């Protein structure tokens, strides 16, 4: 259905706007969600004209192969305003243009403000939206903001108070783009639409849960940003804790954003708040050194551009969360994320408990050997799908067992044509549906958990670098599971080691 709205994109010349937002708006346009009644104002300091801005827009959608008239018509809805967000006078121009476009395109006062800028500007922008009367009284006014939401609990709380002075919580859409990903959304369907899983989804049947967000790339040109963030704040505080919440939450009474949020918040509240000693036992940090994988040499983090030669910033985190509630008591939720790891992959492994006795034990080669555990794997990216490992009978005489895998992967064609995370999230924001965004209560709880880890780490000096580029992190990340008798289900480094491609 066609939506009528004015988008004001602060940071309209930036990387996010060009790589993600404009192509996503174009896809919505192609599908008819945006048609005649929409307009976009891009603002930033660069002195661009409308014509130049439209040329940039056309360039950003080139890969989607629009035809000439489609491209021209789409780009004609874009307007540019050179504007320094700290300059109050400029907001008068923004108001005048917004009102003019509202009338021209019959937008019914519906406005969506997208802050695609560094977070230190958020407070100034929202205050001006109110003081300069840009917020309308007729339609809706929604604020979409990018991560990071603060750099610790206190800064996030301060930012939240500034924003909430202007926008009510239901009109604030805090982006966690992972929540727009197909397979992250599929977690709820796998759980709540399949009795075989949901009836086993607790500490009686699940031994541990493993969440991996690994990247093969290093920090590339983002060294400056990363030096102030690190893997813990960049990945665990937001994306990984959101996934933990989705995996661990109770069944919501209905699939509405309020019920889901309530259940996610309960999980985050039940995650054990570690004392310093527990942080040291349960969390491991790493930083990549030089390394060679499959004949390719990689430089160390400290040699990357814009990174300090003695940097103590972590490029890897592994940890164990414990959820102190009835369903999950005693089940470790292991998480790990890092840069320059063996392979890029986001996946979840649900490791089920062993059967009480292996009655086929007598047939195994090594007496006393346990059966491999059943594992449900949810593949989030780069491939999308899920698999279940079971034990089957080996063909032939006797009762030898062997693992078999039921495997489902979305076809490349389906994944290629499925909507991009940003496209889905923009449409959700247009529909006023905040299910796939982070509520303040979730952000606040996540920072409480993360601040304790960061604070403990800041008291000690790590022995960095401590893992070779191209590996799955430091030894400590493996020891973390081994001390509970567990191991990472996904170890892509083994494949390379067995073939002599990784030392
Ligand atoms: N890029 C991504 O893939 C990505 C992914 C996740 C989250 N994010 C988040 O999204 C936000 C934007 O990231 P980005 O990568 O797009 O950054 P970026 O490329 O540096 O863009 C920043 C934008 O802000 C504008 N700007 C800076 N200072 C300004 C001022 N005083 N007044 C008006 N405009 C100003 C810049 O334009 P001028 O220089 O022309 O003023 C530019 O358009 C950040 O919060 C980032 O953490 C980005």
CSV table of C-alpha atoms in Angstrom, one decimal, residues 277-469:
chain,number,residue,atom,x,y,z
A,277,UNK,CA,35.9,-11.9,39.4
A,278,UNK,CA,33.1,-13.5,37.3
A,279,UNK,CA,33.8,-11.3,34.3
A,280,UNK,CA,37.4,-12.5,34.3
A,281,UNK,CA,36.2,-16.1,34.5
A,282,UNK,CA,33.5,-15.8,31.9
A,283,UNK,CA,34.7,-13.3,29.3
A,284,UNK,CA,37.8,-13.4,27.1
A,285,UNK,CA,39.1,-10.6,24.9
A,286,UNK,CA,41.5,-10.8,22.0
A,287,UNK,CA,43.3,-8.7,19.4
A,288,UNK,CA,44.5,-10.0,16.1
A,289,UNK,CA,48.2,-10.3,15.3
A,290,UNK,CA,49.7,-10.9,11.8
A,291,UNK,CA,48.6,-14.2,10.3
A,292,UNK,CA,48.5,-16.3,7.1
A,293,UNK,CA,45.5,-18.1,5.9
A,294,UNK,CA,45.4,-20.1,2.6
A,295,UNK,CA,48.5,-18.4,1.3
A,296,UNK,CA,47.4,-14.8,2.1
A,297,UNK,CA,49.2,-12.7,4.7
A,298,UNK,CA,47.4,-10.3,7.0
A,299,UNK,CA,48.8,-7.4,9.0
A,300,UNK,CA,48.2,-7.0,12.7
A,301,UNK,CA,45.4,-4.8,14.1
A,302,UNK,CA,48.1,-2.4,15.5
A,303,UNK,CA,49.4,-1.9,12.0
A,304,UNK,CA,46.0,-1.0,10.5
A,305,UNK,CA,45.5,2.7,9.5
A,306,UNK,CA,44.3,5.0,12.3
A,307,UNK,CA,45.1,2.4,15.0
A,308,UNK,CA,47.5,3.1,17.9
A,309,UNK,CA,50.7,1.1,17.8
A,310,UNK,CA,50.1,0.1,21.4
A,311,UNK,CA,46.3,-0.2,21.1
A,312,UNK,CA,44.6,-2.2,23.9
A,313,UNK,CA,41.3,-2.3,22.0
A,314,UNK,CA,39.8,-5.8,21.6
A,315,UNK,CA,38.9,-7.1,18.1
A,316,UNK,CA,37.5,-10.3,19.5
A,317,UNK,CA,35.2,-11.2,22.4
A,318,UNK,CA,34.0,-14.6,23.7
A,319,UNK,CA,31.9,-15.0,26.7
A,320,UNK,CA,29.4,-16.9,28.7
A,321,UNK,CA,26.0,-15.4,29.7
A,322,UNK,CA,23.9,-17.1,32.3
A,323,UNK,CA,20.2,-16.5,32.5
A,324,UNK,CA,18.8,-16.9,35.9
A,325,UNK,CA,15.2,-17.9,35.3
A,326,UNK,CA,13.2,-21.2,35.4
A,327,UNK,CA,13.7,-22.0,31.8
A,328,UNK,CA,17.4,-21.4,31.4
A,329,UNK,CA,19.0,-21.9,34.8
A,330,UNK,CA,22.3,-23.7,34.3
A,331,UNK,CA,22.4,-23.4,30.5
A,332,UNK,CA,25.4,-21.4,29.2
A,333,UNK,CA,24.8,-19.0,26.3
A,334,UNK,CA,28.2,-18.8,24.7
A,335,UNK,CA,28.9,-15.9,22.4
A,336,UNK,CA,31.8,-14.9,20.3
A,337,UNK,CA,32.5,-12.3,17.7
A,338,UNK,CA,35.7,-10.9,16.1
A,339,UNK,CA,37.5,-9.5,13.2
A,340,UNK,CA,40.0,-11.4,11.0
A,341,UNK,CA,38.6,-14.7,11.9
A,342,UNK,CA,38.8,-17.8,9.6
A,343,UNK,CA,35.5,-17.3,7.9
A,344,UNK,CA,32.7,-14.8,7.8
A,345,UNK,CA,29.6,-16.3,9.4
A,346,UNK,CA,26.8,-15.5,11.7
A,347,UNK,CA,25.2,-18.6,13.1
A,348,UNK,CA,23.5,-20.0,16.1
A,349,UNK,CA,24.1,-23.6,17.4
A,350,UNK,CA,21.6,-25.0,19.8
A,351,UNK,CA,23.3,-28.0,21.4
A,352,UNK,CA,21.0,-30.6,22.9
A,353,UNK,CA,21.8,-32.8,25.8
A,354,UNK,CA,23.0,-36.4,25.3
A,355,UNK,CA,20.6,-39.3,25.6
A,356,UNK,CA,20.9,-40.6,29.2
A,357,UNK,CA,22.7,-43.8,28.1
A,358,UNK,CA,24.3,-44.7,24.8
A,359,UNK,CA,22.9,-48.2,24.2
A,360,UNK,CA,25.0,-48.5,21.1
A,361,UNK,CA,28.1,-48.0,23.0
A,362,UNK,CA,29.2,-51.6,22.5
A,363,UNK,CA,29.3,-51.0,18.8
A,364,UNK,CA,31.5,-47.9,18.8
A,365,UNK,CA,35.1,-48.1,17.9
A,366,UNK,CA,36.2,-46.5,21.1
A,367,UNK,CA,34.4,-48.0,24.0
A,368,UNK,CA,32.8,-45.6,26.4
A,369,UNK,CA,32.3,-43.0,23.6
A,370,UNK,CA,29.3,-40.8,23.8
A,371,UNK,CA,27.0,-40.3,20.9
A,372,UNK,CA,27.4,-36.9,19.1
A,373,UNK,CA,24.9,-34.4,20.4
A,374,UNK,CA,21.9,-33.2,18.3
A,375,UNK,CA,22.6,-29.7,17.1
A,376,UNK,CA,20.1,-27.3,15.6
A,377,UNK,CA,22.0,-24.7,13.6
A,378,UNK,CA,20.5,-21.5,12.4
A,379,UNK,CA,22.5,-19.9,9.6
A,380,UNK,CA,22.0,-16.1,9.5
A,381,UNK,CA,24.6,-15.1,7.0
A,382,UNK,CA,26.2,-15.4,4.5
A,383,UNK,CA,24.0,-18.4,3.7
A,384,UNK,CA,20.5,-18.5,5.2
A,385,UNK,CA,18.8,-21.6,6.5
A,386,UNK,CA,18.9,-24.2,9.2
A,387,UNK,CA,20.2,-27.7,9.8
A,388,UNK,CA,19.6,-30.4,12.4
A,389,UNK,CA,22.3,-33.1,13.1
A,390,UNK,CA,20.9,-36.4,14.2
A,391,UNK,CA,22.4,-39.8,14.7
A,392,UNK,CA,21.5,-42.6,12.3
A,393,UNK,CA,22.5,-46.1,11.7
A,394,UNK,CA,25.5,-46.8,9.6
A,395,UNK,CA,24.6,-49.0,6.6
A,396,UNK,CA,25.8,-52.5,7.1
A,397,UNK,CA,26.0,-55.3,9.7
A,398,UNK,CA,25.5,-54.4,13.3
A,399,UNK,CA,24.4,-51.1,15.0
A,400,UNK,CA,27.2,-48.6,14.4
A,401,UNK,CA,25.9,-45.0,14.5
A,402,UNK,CA,26.8,-42.1,12.4
A,403,UNK,CA,25.8,-38.4,12.4
A,404,UNK,CA,23.4,-37.3,9.6
A,405,UNK,CA,22.4,-33.8,8.8
A,406,UNK,CA,19.0,-32.5,7.7
A,407,UNK,CA,20.0,-29.4,5.9
A,408,UNK,CA,17.9,-26.6,4.5
A,409,UNK,CA,19.4,-23.5,2.8
A,410,UNK,CA,17.5,-20.8,1.0
A,411,UNK,CA,18.4,-20.8,-2.6
A,412,UNK,CA,20.7,-18.0,-3.8
A,413,UNK,CA,17.9,-16.7,-6.0
A,414,UNK,CA,15.5,-16.3,-3.1
A,415,UNK,CA,18.1,-14.6,-0.8
A,416,UNK,CA,19.2,-12.3,-3.6
A,417,UNK,CA,15.6,-11.2,-4.2
A,418,UNK,CA,14.6,-11.0,-0.6
A,419,UNK,CA,14.3,-7.5,0.8
A,420,UNK,CA,17.4,-5.9,2.4
A,421,UNK,CA,17.3,-5.4,6.1
A,422,UNK,CA,17.2,-1.6,5.7
A,423,UNK,CA,14.3,-1.8,3.3
A,424,UNK,CA,12.3,-3.9,5.7
A,425,UNK,CA,13.1,-1.6,8.6
A,426,UNK,CA,12.2,1.6,6.7
A,427,UNK,CA,8.9,0.0,5.7
A,428,UNK,CA,8.3,-1.0,9.4
A,429,UNK,CA,9.0,2.6,10.5
A,430,UNK,CA,6.6,3.9,7.8
A,431,UNK,CA,4.0,1.5,9.2
A,432,UNK,CA,4.7,2.5,12.8
A,433,UNK,CA,5.7,-1.1,13.7
A,434,UNK,CA,8.5,-1.1,16.2
A,435,UNK,CA,8.8,-4.9,16.6
A,436,UNK,CA,12.2,-5.0,14.9
A,437,UNK,CA,13.7,-2.1,16.7
A,438,UNK,CA,15.3,-1.8,20.1
A,439,UNK,CA,13.2,-0.3,22.9
A,440,UNK,CA,14.9,1.8,25.5
A,441,UNK,CA,14.3,-0.8,28.2
A,442,UNK,CA,16.3,-3.3,26.1
A,443,UNK,CA,19.1,-0.8,25.4
A,444,UNK,CA,19.3,0.1,29.1
A,445,UNK,CA,19.6,-3.5,30.3
A,446,UNK,CA,22.2,-4.3,27.6
A,447,UNK,CA,24.4,-1.4,28.7
A,448,UNK,CA,24.1,-2.5,32.4
A,449,UNK,CA,25.4,-5.9,31.4
A,450,UNK,CA,28.2,-4.6,29.2
A,451,UNK,CA,29.4,-1.8,31.5
A,452,UNK,CA,30.4,-4.4,34.1
A,453,UNK,CA,32.5,-6.2,31.6
A,454,UNK,CA,34.1,-3.1,30.2
A,455,UNK,CA,34.8,-1.7,33.7
A,456,UNK,CA,36.6,-4.9,34.8
A,457,UNK,CA,38.6,-5.0,31.6
A,458,UNK,CA,39.6,-1.4,32.0
A,459,UNK,CA,41.3,-2.3,35.3
A,460,UNK,CA,43.8,-4.7,33.8
A,461,UNK,CA,46.2,-4.7,30.8
A,462,UNK,CA,45.6,-7.5,28.3
A,463,UNK,CA,48.5,-9.3,26.7
A,464,UNK,CA,47.7,-8.2,23.2
A,465,UNK,CA,48.0,-9.3,20.4
A,466,UNK,CA,46.9,-12.8,21.3
A,467,UNK,CA,45.4,-14.4,18.2
A,468,UNK,CA,46.8,-14.8,14.7
A,469,UNK,CA,44.7,-13.3,11.9
